[in-house]
Amino acid sequence: MRQHTRRKPKSGGGSTTRLPIVCDLPAPPAPPGSSFNPDQQQRWEELFASAVAWLWGEAELGLVAAYVHLEAALFNGSGNAATIREIKSLADSLGLSPASRARMGYEIGDPDGE
């Protein structure tokens, strides 16, 4: 069985690298000490099916888990302004926003929109 691991995407020939639209590797288990409720588990799996998941290795698992927990806190009403700032910072670090991907030199999909 293939494990989730960082893999160098194909270069688009320009200054950016194009990522496949989805990551078809299975989501890895959450890091030790991080337990998810069913909604958080679903979000974890969604994130690891996203294009940017190709960029994440074991070192990023804790960051993704923190992102999932902070996002859940914000959505259940227990988050605050500091939670929002941390979510934004993690999203930037993980390449989850278009602006952060552009700064990192990545685009999603091939030039034909696939």
JSON list of N, CA, C and O in Angstrom, two decimals, residues 52-104:
[
{"chain": "A", "resi": 52, "resn": "VAL", "atom": "N", "xyz": [-2.52, 20.36, -2.86]},
{"chain": "A", "resi": 52, "resn": "VAL", "atom": "CA", "xyz": [-1.32, 20.74, -2.10]},
{"chain": "A", "resi": 52, "resn": "VAL", "atom": "C", "xyz": [-0.82, 19.64, -1.18]},
{"chain": "A", "resi": 52, "resn": "VAL", "atom": "O", "xyz": [0.31, 19.70, -0.70]},
{"chain": "A", "resi": 53, "resn": "ALA", "atom": "N", "xyz": [-1.63, 18.62, -0.96]},
{"chain": "A", "resi": 53, "resn": "ALA", "atom": "CA", "xyz": [-1.18, 17.51, -0.11]},
{"chain": "A", "resi": 53, "resn": "ALA", "atom": "C", "xyz": [0.05, 16.82, -0.69]},
{"chain": "A", "resi": 53, "resn": "ALA", "atom": "O", "xyz": [0.82, 16.21, 0.05]},
{"chain": "A", "resi": 54, "resn": "TRP", "atom": "N", "xyz": [0.25, 16.94, -2.01]},
{"chain": "A", "resi": 54, "resn": "TRP", "atom": "CA", "xyz": [1.46, 16.39, -2.62]},
{"chain": "A", "resi": 54, "resn": "TRP", "atom": "C", "xyz": [2.71, 17.01, -2.03]},
{"chain": "A", "resi": 54, "resn": "TRP", "atom": "O", "xyz": [3.79, 16.40, -2.06]},
{"chain": "A", "resi": 55, "resn": "LEU", "atom": "N", "xyz": [2.61, 18.20, -1.48]},
{"chain": "A", "resi": 55, "resn": "LEU", "atom": "CA", "xyz": [3.77, 18.92, -0.94]},
{"chain": "A", "resi": 55, "resn": "LEU", "atom": "C", "xyz": [4.07, 18.56, 0.50]},
{"chain": "A", "resi": 55, "resn": "LEU", "atom": "O", "xyz": [5.11, 18.95, 1.02]},
{"chain": "A", "resi": 56, "resn": "TRP", "atom": "N", "xyz": [3.16, 17.89, 1.15]},
{"chain": "A", "resi": 56, "resn": "TRP", "atom": "CA", "xyz": [3.31, 17.63, 2.58]},
{"chain": "A", "resi": 56, "resn": "TRP", "atom": "C", "xyz": [3.97, 16.28, 2.83]},
{"chain": "A", "resi": 56, "resn": "TRP", "atom": "O", "xyz": [3.60, 15.27, 2.26]},
{"chain": "A", "resi": 57, "resn": "GLY", "atom": "N", "xyz": [4.91, 16.30, 3.74]},
{"chain": "A", "resi": 57, "resn": "GLY", "atom": "CA", "xyz": [5.53, 15.08, 4.22]},
{"chain": "A", "resi": 57, "resn": "GLY", "atom": "C", "xyz": [5.19, 14.89, 5.68]},
{"chain": "A", "resi": 57, "resn": "GLY", "atom": "O", "xyz": [4.32, 15.57, 6.23]},
{"chain": "A", "resi": 58, "resn": "GLU", "atom": "N", "xyz": [5.91, 14.01, 6.33]},
{"chain": "A", "resi": 58, "resn": "GLU", "atom": "CA", "xyz": [5.65, 13.74, 7.74]},
{"chain": "A", "resi": 58, "resn": "GLU", "atom": "C", "xyz": [5.83, 14.98, 8.61]},
{"chain": "A", "resi": 58, "resn": "GLU", "atom": "O", "xyz": [5.15, 15.15, 9.61]},
{"chain": "A", "resi": 59, "resn": "ALA", "atom": "N", "xyz": [6.74, 15.85, 8.22]},
{"chain": "A", "resi": 59, "resn": "ALA", "atom": "CA", "xyz": [7.00, 17.05, 9.01]},
{"chain": "A", "resi": 59, "resn": "ALA", "atom": "C", "xyz": [5.78, 17.98, 9.08]},
{"chain": "A", "resi": 59, "resn": "ALA", "atom": "O", "xyz": [5.63, 18.73, 10.04]},
{"chain": "A", "resi": 60, "resn": "GLU", "atom": "N", "xyz": [4.91, 17.91, 8.08]},
{"chain": "A", "resi": 60, "resn": "GLU", "atom": "CA", "xyz": [3.74, 18.79, 8.05]},
{"chain": "A", "resi": 60, "resn": "GLU", "atom": "C", "xyz": [2.50, 18.20, 8.72]},
{"chain": "A", "resi": 60, "resn": "GLU", "atom": "O", "xyz": [1.50, 18.89, 8.89]},
{"chain": "A", "resi": 61, "resn": "LEU", "atom": "N", "xyz": [2.55, 16.95, 9.13]},
{"chain": "A", "resi": 61, "resn": "LEU", "atom": "CA", "xyz": [1.36, 16.32, 9.72]},
{"chain": "A", "resi": 61, "resn": "LEU", "atom": "C", "xyz": [0.85, 17.08, 10.94]},
{"chain": "A", "resi": 61, "resn": "LEU", "atom": "O", "xyz": [-0.35, 17.28, 11.11]},
{"chain": "A", "resi": 62, "resn": "GLY", "atom": "N", "xyz": [1.75, 17.51, 11.80]},
{"chain": "A", "resi": 62, "resn": "GLY", "atom": "CA", "xyz": [1.34, 18.25, 12.98]},
{"chain": "A", "resi": 62, "resn": "GLY", "atom": "C", "xyz": [0.70, 19.59, 12.63]},
{"chain": "A", "resi": 62, "resn": "GLY", "atom": "O", "xyz": [-0.26, 20.02, 13.27]},
{"chain": "A", "resi": 63, "resn": "LEU", "atom": "N", "xyz": [1.23, 20.25, 11.60]},
{"chain": "A", "resi": 63, "resn": "LEU", "atom": "CA", "xyz": [0.66, 21.52, 11.17]},
{"chain": "A", "resi": 63, "resn": "LEU", "atom": "C", "xyz": [-0.75, 21.33, 10.61]},
{"chain": "A", "resi": 63, "resn": "LEU", "atom": "O", "xyz": [-1.65, 22.12, 10.90]},
{"chain": "A", "resi": 64, "resn": "VAL", "atom": "N", "xyz": [-0.93, 20.28, 9.83]},
{"chain": "A", "resi": 64, "resn": "VAL", "atom": "CA", "xyz": [-2.26, 20.01, 9.27]},
{"chain": "A", "resi": 64, "resn": "VAL", "atom": "C", "xyz": [-3.23, 19.65, 10.40]},
{"chain": "A", "resi": 64, "resn": "VAL", "atom": "O", "xyz": [-4.37, 20.12, 10.41]},
{"chain": "A", "resi": 65, "resn": "ALA", "atom": "N", "xyz": [-2.79, 18.87, 11.37]},
{"chain": "A", "resi": 65, "resn": "ALA", "atom": "CA", "xyz": [-3.65, 18.52, 12.51]},
{"chain": "A", "resi": 65, "resn": "ALA", "atom": "C", "xyz": [-4.02, 19.77, 13.29]},
{"chain": "A", "resi": 65, "resn": "ALA", "atom": "O", "xyz": [-5.19, 19.95, 13.68]},
{"chain": "A", "resi": 66, "resn": "ALA", "atom": "N", "xyz": [-3.06, 20.66, 13.52]},
{"chain": "A", "resi": 66, "resn": "ALA", "atom": "CA", "xyz": [-3.36, 21.92, 14.23]},
{"chain": "A", "resi": 66, "resn": "ALA", "atom": "C", "xyz": [-4.36, 22.74, 13.43]},
{"chain": "A", "resi": 66, "resn": "ALA", "atom": "O", "xyz": [-5.30, 23.32, 14.00]},
{"chain": "A", "resi": 67, "resn": "TYR", "atom": "N", "xyz": [-4.19, 22.78, 12.12]},
{"chain": "A", "resi": 67, "resn": "TYR", "atom": "CA", "xyz": [-5.12, 23.51, 11.26]},
{"chain": "A", "resi": 67, "resn": "TYR", "atom": "C", "xyz": [-6.54, 22.96, 11.41]},
{"chain": "A", "resi": 67, "resn": "TYR", "atom": "O", "xyz": [-7.50, 23.73, 11.57]},
{"chain": "A", "resi": 68, "resn": "VAL", "atom": "N", "xyz": [-6.67, 21.65, 11.38]},
{"chain": "A", "resi": 68, "resn": "VAL", "atom": "CA", "xyz": [-7.99, 21.01, 11.52]},
{"chain": "A", "resi": 68, "resn": "VAL", "atom": "C", "xyz": [-8.62, 21.36, 12.87]},
{"chain": "A", "resi": 68, "resn": "VAL", "atom": "O", "xyz": [-9.79, 21.74, 12.95]},
{"chain": "A", "resi": 69, "resn": "HIS", "atom": "N", "xyz": [-7.84, 21.28, 13.94]},
{"chain": "A", "resi": 69, "resn": "HIS", "atom": "CA", "xyz": [-8.37, 21.59, 15.27]},
{"chain": "A", "resi": 69, "resn": "HIS", "atom": "C", "xyz": [-8.75, 23.06, 15.41]},
{"chain": "A", "resi": 69, "resn": "HIS", "atom": "O", "xyz": [-9.80, 23.39, 15.97]},
{"chain": "A", "resi": 70, "resn": "LEU", "atom": "N", "xyz": [-7.91, 23.95, 14.90]},
{"chain": "A", "resi": 70, "resn": "LEU", "atom": "CA", "xyz": [-8.20, 25.38, 15.00]},
{"chain": "A", "resi": 70, "resn": "LEU", "atom": "C", "xyz": [-9.42, 25.77, 14.16]},
{"chain": "A", "resi": 70, "resn": "LEU", "atom": "O", "xyz": [-10.25, 26.57, 14.58]},
{"chain": "A", "resi": 71, "resn": "GLU", "atom": "N", "xyz": [-9.52, 25.19, 12.98]},
{"chain": "A", "resi": 71, "resn": "GLU", "atom": "CA", "xyz": [-10.66, 25.45, 12.12]},
{"chain": "A", "resi": 71, "resn": "GLU", "atom": "C", "xyz": [-11.95, 24.99, 12.81]},
{"chain": "A", "resi": 71, "resn": "GLU", "atom": "O", "xyz": [-12.96, 25.71, 12.80]},
{"chain": "A", "resi": 72, "resn": "ALA", "atom": "N", "xyz": [-11.91, 23.83, 13.44]},
{"chain": "A", "resi": 72, "resn": "ALA", "atom": "CA", "xyz": [-13.09, 23.33, 14.16]},
{"chain": "A", "resi": 72, "resn": "ALA", "atom": "C", "xyz": [-13.45, 24.26, 15.32]},
{"chain": "A", "resi": 72, "resn": "ALA", "atom": "O", "xyz": [-14.63, 24.53, 15.55]},
{"chain": "A", "resi": 73, "resn": "ALA", "atom": "N", "xyz": [-12.44, 24.75, 16.03]},
{"chain": "A", "resi": 73, "resn": "ALA", "atom": "CA", "xyz": [-12.69, 25.67, 17.15]},
{"chain": "A", "resi": 73, "resn": "ALA", "atom": "C", "xyz": [-13.36, 26.94, 16.64]},
{"chain": "A", "resi": 73, "resn": "ALA", "atom": "O", "xyz": [-14.30, 27.45, 17.26]},
{"chain": "A", "resi": 74, "resn": "LEU", "atom": "N", "xyz": [-12.89, 27.45, 15.52]},
{"chain": "A", "resi": 74, "resn": "LEU", "atom": "CA", "xyz": [-13.49, 28.66, 14.97]},
{"chain": "A", "resi": 74, "resn": "LEU", "atom": "C", "xyz": [-14.95, 28.42, 14.59]},
{"chain": "A", "resi": 74, "resn": "LEU", "atom": "O", "xyz": [-15.82, 29.21, 14.92]},
{"chain": "A", "resi": 75, "resn": "PHE", "atom": "N", "xyz": [-15.20, 27.29, 13.93]},
{"chain": "A", "resi": 75, "resn": "PHE", "atom": "CA", "xyz": [-16.55, 27.01, 13.46]},
{"chain": "A", "resi": 75, "resn": "PHE", "atom": "C", "xyz": [-17.52, 26.62, 14.57]},
{"chain": "A", "resi": 75, "resn": "PHE", "atom": "O", "xyz": [-18.73, 26.79, 14.41]},
{"chain": "A", "resi": 76, "resn": "ASN", "atom": "N", "xyz": [-17.01, 26.12, 15.70]},
{"chain": "A", "resi": 76, "resn": "ASN", "atom": "CA", "xyz": [-17.93, 25.78, 16.78]},
{"chain": "A", "resi": 76, "resn": "ASN", "atom": "C", "xyz": [-18.12, 26.92, 17.76]},
{"chain": "A", "resi": 76, "resn": "ASN", "atom": "O", "xyz": [-18.79, 26.78, 18.78]},
{"chain": "A", "resi": 77, "resn": "GLY", "atom": "N", "xyz": [-17.52, 28.06, 17.47]},
{"chain": "A", "resi": 77, "resn": "GLY", "atom": "CA", "xyz": [-17.74, 29.26, 18.28]},
{"chain": "A", "resi": 77, "resn": "GLY", "atom": "C", "xyz": [-16.74, 29.47, 19.40]},
{"chain": "A", "resi": 77, "resn": "GLY", "atom": "O", "xyz": [-16.84, 30.45, 20.13]},
{"chain": "A", "resi": 78, "resn": "SER", "atom": "N", "xyz": [-15.77, 28.58, 19.55]},
{"chain": "A", "resi": 78, "resn": "SER", "atom": "CA", "xyz": [-14.81, 28.76, 20.64]},
{"chain": "A", "resi": 78, "resn": "SER", "atom": "C", "xyz": [-13.52, 29.45, 20.19]},
{"chain": "A", "resi": 78, "resn": "SER", "atom": "O", "xyz": [-12.61, 29.65, 20.99]},
{"chain": "A", "resi": 79, "resn": "GLY", "atom": "N", "xyz": [-13.46, 29.82, 18.93]},
{"chain": "A", "resi": 79, "resn": "GLY", "atom": "CA", "xyz": [-12.29, 30.53, 18.42]},
{"chain": "A", "resi": 79, "resn": "GLY", "atom": "C", "xyz": [-12.40, 32.02, 18.65]},
{"chain": "A", "resi": 79, "resn": "GLY", "atom": "O", "xyz": [-13.45, 32.55, 19.02]},
{"chain": "A", "resi": 80, "resn": "ASN", "atom": "N", "xyz": [-11.28, 32.71, 18.46]},
{"chain": "A", "resi": 80, "resn": "ASN", "atom": "CA", "xyz": [-11.25, 34.17, 18.60]},
{"chain": "A", "resi": 80, "resn": "ASN", "atom": "C", "xyz": [-10.33, 34.74, 17.53]},
{"chain": "A", "resi": 80, "resn": "ASN", "atom": "O", "xyz": [-9.92, 34.03, 16.61]},
{"chain": "A", "resi": 81, "resn": "ALA", "atom": "N", "xyz": [-9.98, 36.02, 17.67]},
{"chain": "A", "resi": 81, "resn": "ALA", "atom": "CA", "xyz": [-9.12, 36.66, 16.68]},
{"chain": "A", "resi": 81, "resn": "ALA", "atom": "C", "xyz": [-7.76, 35.96, 16.56]},
{"chain": "A", "resi": 81, "resn": "ALA", "atom": "O", "xyz": [-7.22, 35.83, 15.46]},
{"chain": "A", "resi": 82, "resn": "ALA", "atom": "N", "xyz": [-7.22, 35.50, 17.68]},
{"chain": "A", "resi": 82, "resn": "ALA", "atom": "CA", "xyz": [-5.94, 34.80, 17.64]},
{"chain": "A", "resi": 82, "resn": "ALA", "atom": "C", "xyz": [-6.07, 33.48, 16.87]},
{"chain": "A", "resi": 82, "resn": "ALA", "atom": "O", "xyz": [-5.15, 33.08, 16.15]},
{"chain": "A", "resi": 83, "resn": "THR", "atom": "N", "xyz": [-7.22, 32.82, 17.00]},
{"chain": "A", "resi": 83, "resn": "THR", "atom": "CA", "xyz": [-7.46, 31.58, 16.26]},
{"chain": "A", "resi": 83, "resn": "THR", "atom": "C", "xyz": [-7.46, 31.86, 14.76]},
{"chain": "A", "resi": 83, "resn": "THR", "atom": "O", "xyz": [-6.85, 31.12, 13.99]},
{"chain": "A", "resi": 84, "resn": "ILE", "atom": "N", "xyz": [-8.11, 32.95, 14.36]},
{"chain": "A", "resi": 84, "resn": "ILE", "atom": "CA", "xyz": [-8.15, 33.32, 12.95]},
{"chain": "A", "resi": 84, "resn": "ILE", "atom": "C", "xyz": [-6.75, 33.61, 12.42]},
{"chain": "A", "resi": 84, "resn": "ILE", "atom": "O", "xyz": [-6.38, 33.15, 11.34]},
{"chain": "A", "resi": 85, "resn": "ARG", "atom": "N", "xyz": [-5.95, 34.34, 13.19]},
{"chain": "A", "resi": 85, "resn": "ARG", "atom": "CA", "xyz": [-4.58, 34.64, 12.77]},
{"chain": "A", "resi": 85, "resn": "ARG", "atom": "C", "xyz": [-3.76, 33.37, 12.61]},
{"chain": "A", "resi": 85, "resn": "ARG", "atom": "O", "xyz": [-2.99, 33.21, 11.66]},
{"chain": "A", "resi": 86, "resn": "GLU", "atom": "N", "xyz": [-3.91, 32.43, 13.54]},
{"chain": "A", "resi": 86, "resn": "GLU", "atom": "CA", "xyz": [-3.15, 31.18, 13.46]},
{"chain": "A", "resi": 86, "resn": "GLU", "atom": "C", "xyz": [-3.60, 30.33, 12.29]},
{"chain": "A", "resi": 86, "resn": "GLU", "atom": "O", "xyz": [-2.78, 29.72, 11.61]},
{"chain": "A", "resi": 87, "resn": "ILE", "atom": "N", "xyz": [-4.89, 30.29, 12.02]},
{"chain": "A", "resi": 87, "resn": "ILE", "atom": "CA", "xyz": [-5.41, 29.55, 10.86]},
{"chain": "A", "resi": 87, "resn": "ILE", "atom": "C", "xyz": [-4.81, 30.13, 9.58]},
{"chain": "A", "resi": 87, "resn": "ILE", "atom": "O", "xyz": [-4.35, 29.39, 8.71]},
{"chain": "A", "resi": 88, "resn": "LYS", "atom": "N", "xyz": [-4.80, 31.46, 9.48]},
{"chain": "A", "resi": 88, "resn": "LYS", "atom": "CA", "xyz": [-4.24, 32.11, 8.29]},
{"chain": "A", "resi": 88, "resn": "LYS", "atom": "C", "xyz": [-2.75, 31.79, 8.15]},
{"chain": "A", "resi": 88, "resn": "LYS", "atom": "O", "xyz": [-2.27, 31.49, 7.06]},
{"chain": "A", "resi": 89, "resn": "SER", "atom": "N", "xyz": [-2.02, 31.83, 9.26]},
{"chain": "A", "resi": 89, "resn": "SER", "atom": "CA", "xyz": [-0.60, 31.53, 9.22]},
{"chain": "A", "resi": 89, "resn": "SER", "atom": "C", "xyz": [-0.35, 30.09, 8.78]},
{"chain": "A", "resi": 89, "resn": "SER", "atom": "O", "xyz": [0.52, 29.82, 7.94]},
{"chain": "A", "resi": 90, "resn": "LEU", "atom": "N", "xyz": [-1.10, 29.15, 9.34]},
{"chain": "A", "resi": 90, "resn": "LEU", "atom": "CA", "xyz": [-0.95, 27.75, 8.95]},
{"chain": "A", "resi": 90, "resn": "LEU", "atom": "C", "xyz": [-1.34, 27.54, 7.49]},
{"chain": "A", "resi": 90, "resn": "LEU", "atom": "O", "xyz": [-0.66, 26.81, 6.76]},
{"chain": "A", "resi": 91, "resn": "ALA", "atom": "N", "xyz": [-2.43, 28.18, 7.05]},
{"chain": "A", "resi": 91, "resn": "ALA", "atom": "CA", "xyz": [-2.85, 28.05, 5.66]},
{"chain": "A", "resi": 91, "resn": "ALA", "atom": "C", "xyz": [-1.75, 28.54, 4.73]},
{"chain": "A", "resi": 91, "resn": "ALA", "atom": "O", "xyz": [-1.46, 27.92, 3.70]},
{"chain": "A", "resi": 92, "resn": "ASP", "atom": "N", "xyz": [-1.10, 29.64, 5.09]},
{"chain": "A", "resi": 92, "resn": "ASP", "atom": "CA", "xyz": [0.01, 30.16, 4.29]},
{"chain": "A", "resi": 92, "resn": "ASP", "atom": "C", "xyz": [1.17, 29.17, 4.27]},
{"chain": "A", "resi": 92, "resn": "ASP", "atom": "O", "xyz": [1.76, 28.90, 3.22]},
{"chain": "A", "resi": 93, "resn": "SER", "atom": "N", "xyz": [1.51, 28.63, 5.42]},
{"chain": "A", "resi": 93, "resn": "SER", "atom": "CA", "xyz": [2.63, 27.67, 5.51]},
{"chain": "A", "resi": 93, "resn": "SER", "atom": "C", "xyz": [2.36, 26.40, 4.71]},
{"chain": "A", "resi": 93, "resn": "SER", "atom": "O", "xyz": [3.28, 25.81, 4.16]},
{"chain": "A", "resi": 94, "resn": "LEU", "atom": "N", "xyz": [1.11, 25.99, 4.67]},
{"chain": "A", "resi": 94, "resn": "LEU", "atom": "CA", "xyz": [0.75, 24.72, 4.03]},
{"chain": "A", "resi": 94, "resn": "LEU", "atom": "C", "xyz": [0.39, 24.88, 2.56]},
{"chain": "A", "resi": 94, "resn": "LEU", "atom": "O", "xyz": [0.12, 23.89, 1.87]},
{"chain": "A", "resi": 95, "resn": "GLY", "atom": "N", "xyz": [0.35, 26.12, 2.05]},
{"chain": "A", "resi": 95, "resn": "GLY", "atom": "CA", "xyz": [0.01, 26.34, 0.65]},
{"chain": "A", "resi": 95, "resn": "GLY", "atom": "C", "xyz": [-1.46, 26.20, 0.35]},
{"chain": "A", "resi": 95, "resn": "GLY", "atom": "O", "xyz": [-1.84, 25.90, -0.78]},
{"chain": "A", "resi": 96, "resn": "LEU", "atom": "N", "xyz": [-2.32, 26.45, 1.34]},
{"chain": "A", "resi": 96, "resn": "LEU", "atom": "CA", "xyz": [-3.75, 26.26, 1.14]},
{"chain": "A", "resi": 96, "resn": "LEU", "atom": "C", "xyz": [-4.44, 27.43, 0.43]},
{"chain": "A", "resi": 96, "resn": "LEU", "atom": "O", "xyz": [-5.53, 27.26, -0.08]},
{"chain": "A", "resi": 97, "resn": "SER", "atom": "N", "xyz": [-3.81, 28.59, 0.40]},
{"chain": "A", "resi": 97, "resn": "SER", "atom": "CA", "xyz": [-4.43, 29.73, -0.28]},
{"chain": "A", "resi": 97, "resn": "SER", "atom": "C", "xyz": [-3.75, 29.95, -1.63]},
{"chain": "A", "resi": 97, "resn": "SER", "atom": "O", "xyz": [-2.57, 29.63, -1.81]},
{"chain": "A", "resi": 98, "resn": "PRO", "atom": "N", "xyz": [-4.49, 30.50, -2.59]},
{"chain": "A", "resi": 98, "resn": "PRO", "atom": "CA", "xyz": [-3.89, 30.78, -3.90]},
{"chain": "A", "resi": 98, "resn": "PRO", "atom": "C", "xyz": [-2.66, 31.70, -3.79]},
{"chain": "A", "resi": 98, "resn": "PRO", "atom": "O", "xyz": [-1.67, 31.48, -4.49]},
{"chain": "A", "resi": 99, "resn": "ALA", "atom": "N", "xyz": [-2.72, 32.68, -2.91]},
{"chain": "A", "resi": 99, "resn": "ALA", "atom": "CA", "xyz": [-1.59, 33.60, -2.76]},
{"chain": "A", "resi": 99, "resn": "ALA", "atom": "C", "xyz": [-0.36, 32.88, -2.23]},
{"chain": "A", "resi": 99, "resn": "ALA", "atom": "O", "xyz": [0.76, 33.12, -2.71]},
{"chain": "A", "resi": 100, "resn": "SER", "atom": "N", "xyz": [-0.54, 31.99, -1.25]},
{"chain": "A", "resi": 100, "resn": "SER", "atom": "CA", "xyz": [0.62, 31.27, -0.72]},
{"chain": "A", "resi": 100, "resn": "SER", "atom": "C", "xyz": [1.20, 30.31, -1.75]},
{"chain": "A", "resi": 100, "resn": "SER", "atom": "O", "xyz": [2.41, 30.15, -1.85]},
{"chain": "A", "resi": 101, "resn": "ARG", "atom": "N", "xyz": [0.33, 29.68, -2.54]},
{"chain": "A", "resi": 101, "resn": "ARG", "atom": "CA", "xyz": [0.83, 28.79, -3.59]},
{"chain": "A", "resi": 101, "resn": "ARG", "atom": "C", "xyz": [1.62, 29.59, -4.63]},
{"chain": "A", "resi": 101, "resn": "ARG", "atom": "O", "xyz": [2.67, 29.14, -5.10]},
{"chain": "A", "resi": 102, "resn": "ALA", "atom": "N", "xyz": [1.14, 30.77, -4.97]},
{"chain": "A", "resi": 102, "resn": "ALA", "atom": "CA", "xyz": [1.86, 31.60, -5.94]},
{"chain": "A", "resi": 102, "resn": "ALA", "atom": "C", "xyz": [3.24, 31.97, -5.40]},
{"chain": "A", "resi": 102, "resn": "ALA", "atom": "O", "xyz": [4.24, 31.91, -6.13]},
{"chain": "A", "resi": 103, "resn": "ARG", "atom": "N", "xyz": [3.31, 32.35, -4.13]},
{"chain": "A", "resi": 103, "resn": "ARG", "atom": "CA", "xyz": [4.61, 32.69, -3.52]},
{"chain": "A", "resi": 103, "resn": "ARG", "atom": "C", "xyz": [5.54, 31.48, -3.50]},
{"chain": "A", "resi": 103, "resn": "ARG", "atom": "O", "xyz": [6.75, 31.62, -3.63]},
{"chain": "A", "resi": 104, "resn": "MET", "atom": "N", "xyz": [4.97, 30.30, -3.33]},
{"chain": "A", "resi": 104, "resn": "MET", "atom": "CA", "xyz": [5.77, 29.07, -3.29]},
{"chain": "A", "resi": 104, "resn": "MET", "atom": "C", "xyz": [6.14, 28.57, -4.68]},
{"chain": "A", "resi": 104, "resn": "MET", "atom": "O", "xyz": [6.97, 27.67, -4.82]}
]
